[in-house]
Amino acid sequence: MRKPIIAGNWKMNLTAKEAKDFAETVKNKIPSNKEVDSVVGAPALFLETLVNEAKGTELQISAQNCYFENSGAFTGETSPYALADLGVDYVIIGHSERREYFHETDEEINKKAKAIFDNGMLPILCCGETLDTYEAGQTSEWIEDQINKDLAGLSKEQVANMVIAYEPIWAIGTGKSADAKIADEICGVVRKKVANLFDEDTAEKVRIQYGGSVKPENIAEYMAKENVDGALVGGASLKADSFLDLVKAAK
Ligand code: 13P
């Protein structure tokens, strides 16, 4: 049995004070991490505050990006070594907003995944197709190609421990979620690709989230599906009450 994992992706929202208030509110109310992993993905600015707030609790903290080198002359980038040193647990990589607006390539995303593992953290790797690709019926091929490139050179053990998020770009922030049947089908495509690239055991272990307009009102439909092990949530993760409703619904 795979343990559910709910991760909030705050994107570029909230202030340090709001982040602290959020953590103070949720940290002692989340379900046990024996039942569900509850993760907050925050801007780098607030990670230290959040890690300190989360100490001794079961709240886990994720960055939203990092660079693939540990140190050096890379102005404006965030070191995975420094993130791990702070006590950050996960790093979201390959989000469609980073691929689209910041031109991140699969090759860079793959290097980031390796750097995250090398520093003892876990990647939450996003994949997903545009509306054009979806309407052309090419979602599976598109996702398989991303997974193939993004997981290249990783070990079975690494892949078994990481998280993959299927986020159809047309469902992000649009209020237009892929229905649970589509989410299950494409999460299944991801799992099958992992089985082909690695083995069945690895595919059985890797946790796969759906992301795109998930909210407390619809999360149960996704969690009921065989291949969906959790959700990566944007808008509905910004308010403490809503985040708590999501993690409670997922256990
Ligand atoms: P929304 O939940 O706001 O649609 O965002 C999804 C997302 O991009 C999470 O990474």
CSV table of N, CA and C and ligand atoms in Angstrom, one decimal, residues 7-11 92 95-97 124 126 165 167-169 171-177 209-215 231-238, ligand 1:
chain,number,residue,atom,x,y,z
A,7,ALA,N,0.4,17.6,-1.2
A,7,ALA,CA,1.4,18.7,-1.2
A,7,ALA,C,0.7,20.0,-1.7
A,8,GLY,N,0.8,21.0,-0.9
A,8,GLY,CA,0.4,22.3,-1.3
A,8,GLY,C,1.5,23.0,-2.1
A,9,ASN,N,1.2,23.6,-3.2
A,9,ASN,CA,2.1,24.4,-4.0
A,9,ASN,C,1.6,25.9,-3.9
A,10,TRP,N,2.2,26.6,-3.0
A,10,TRP,CA,1.8,28.0,-2.9
A,10,TRP,C,2.1,28.9,-4.0
A,11,LYS,N,3.0,28.4,-4.9
A,11,LYS,CA,3.5,29.3,-6.0
A,11,LYS,C,4.0,30.6,-5.4
A,92,ILE,N,9.9,20.6,-5.4
A,92,ILE,CA,9.0,20.4,-6.6
A,92,ILE,C,9.9,20.8,-7.8
A,95,HIS,N,7.7,21.9,-12.8
A,95,HIS,CA,6.3,22.4,-12.9
A,95,HIS,C,6.1,23.1,-14.2
A,96,SER,N,4.9,22.9,-14.7
A,96,SER,CA,4.7,23.5,-16.1
A,96,SER,C,4.9,25.0,-16.2
A,97,GLU,N,4.7,25.7,-15.0
A,97,GLU,CA,5.0,27.1,-15.1
A,97,GLU,C,6.5,27.4,-15.2
A,124,ILE,N,9.6,16.1,-6.1
A,124,ILE,CA,8.2,16.0,-6.6
A,124,ILE,C,8.2,16.5,-8.0
A,126,CYS,N,7.0,17.1,-11.7
A,126,CYS,CA,5.7,17.4,-12.4
A,126,CYS,C,5.9,17.0,-13.9
A,165,ALA,N,4.1,14.0,-10.1
A,165,ALA,CA,2.7,14.7,-10.1
A,165,ALA,C,2.3,14.8,-11.6
A,167,GLU,N,0.1,16.8,-13.9
A,167,GLU,CA,-0.7,18.0,-13.9
A,167,GLU,C,-1.0,18.5,-15.3
A,168,PRO,N,-2.1,18.1,-15.8
A,168,PRO,CA,-2.5,18.6,-17.1
A,168,PRO,C,-2.5,20.2,-17.1
A,169,ILE,N,-1.8,20.8,-18.0
A,169,ILE,CA,-1.6,22.2,-18.0
A,169,ILE,C,-3.0,22.9,-18.1
A,171,ALA,N,-5.7,22.2,-16.8
A,171,ALA,CA,-6.5,22.1,-15.6
A,171,ALA,C,-5.9,22.9,-14.4
A,172,ILE,N,-4.8,23.6,-14.7
A,172,ILE,CA,-4.1,24.3,-13.6
A,172,ILE,C,-4.7,25.7,-13.5
A,173,GLY,N,-5.2,26.0,-12.3
A,173,GLY,CA,-5.7,27.3,-12.0
A,173,GLY,C,-6.9,27.7,-12.9
A,174,THR,N,-7.5,26.8,-13.6
A,174,THR,CA,-8.6,27.1,-14.5
A,174,THR,C,-9.9,26.8,-13.9
A,175,GLY,N,-9.9,26.0,-12.9
A,175,GLY,CA,-11.2,25.6,-12.3
A,175,GLY,C,-11.7,24.4,-13.1
A,176,LYS,N,-11.0,24.0,-14.2
A,176,LYS,CA,-11.4,23.0,-15.1
A,176,LYS,C,-10.6,21.7,-14.8
A,177,SER,N,-10.9,20.9,-13.8
A,177,SER,CA,-10.1,19.8,-13.5
A,177,SER,C,-10.3,18.6,-14.5
A,209,GLN,N,0.8,11.7,-7.9
A,209,GLN,CA,-0.2,12.7,-7.5
A,209,GLN,C,-0.9,13.2,-8.8
A,210,TYR,N,-2.2,13.6,-8.6
A,210,TYR,CA,-2.8,14.4,-9.6
A,210,TYR,C,-2.8,15.8,-9.2
A,211,GLY,N,-2.7,16.8,-10.1
A,211,GLY,CA,-2.7,18.2,-9.8
A,211,GLY,C,-3.5,19.0,-10.8
A,212,GLY,N,-4.3,19.9,-10.4
A,212,GLY,CA,-5.1,20.8,-11.3
A,212,GLY,C,-6.5,21.0,-10.8
A,213,SER,N,-6.7,22.1,-10.2
A,213,SER,CA,-8.0,22.5,-9.6
A,213,SER,C,-8.5,21.5,-8.6
A,214,VAL,N,-7.6,20.9,-7.8
A,214,VAL,CA,-8.1,20.0,-6.8
A,214,VAL,C,-8.5,20.9,-5.6
A,215,LYS,N,-9.6,20.6,-5.0
A,215,LYS,CA,-10.1,21.3,-3.8
A,215,LYS,C,-10.8,20.3,-2.8
A,231,ALA,N,-2.4,14.5,-4.1
A,231,ALA,CA,-2.7,15.6,-5.0
A,231,ALA,C,-1.6,16.7,-4.7
A,232,LEU,N,-1.3,17.4,-5.8
A,232,LEU,CA,-0.5,18.6,-5.7
A,232,LEU,C,-1.4,19.8,-6.0
A,233,VAL,N,-1.6,20.6,-4.9
A,233,VAL,CA,-2.7,21.6,-4.9
A,233,VAL,C,-2.2,23.0,-4.9
A,234,GLY,N,-2.6,23.8,-5.8
A,234,GLY,CA,-2.3,25.2,-5.8
A,234,GLY,C,-3.2,26.1,-5.0
A,235,GLY,N,-4.2,26.7,-5.6
A,235,GLY,CA,-5.1,27.7,-5.0
A,235,GLY,C,-5.7,27.2,-3.7
A,236,ALA,N,-6.2,26.0,-3.6
A,236,ALA,CA,-6.9,25.5,-2.4
A,236,ALA,C,-5.9,25.1,-1.3
A,237,SER,N,-4.6,25.3,-1.5
A,237,SER,CA,-3.7,25.0,-0.4
A,237,SER,C,-3.2,26.3,0.3
A,238,LEU,N,-3.7,27.4,-0.1
A,238,LEU,CA,-3.3,28.7,0.5
A,238,LEU,C,-3.9,29.1,1.8
B,1,13P,P1,-4.4,24.7,-8.9
B,1,13P,O1,-4.7,23.7,-7.8
B,1,13P,O2,-4.5,26.1,-8.4
B,1,13P,O3,-5.1,24.4,-10.1
B,1,13P,O4,-2.8,24.5,-9.2
B,1,13P,C1,-2.3,23.3,-9.5
B,1,13P,C2,-0.9,23.3,-9.5
B,1,13P,O5,-0.3,23.8,-10.5
B,1,13P,C3,-0.1,22.7,-8.4
B,1,13P,O6,1.2,22.6,-8.7
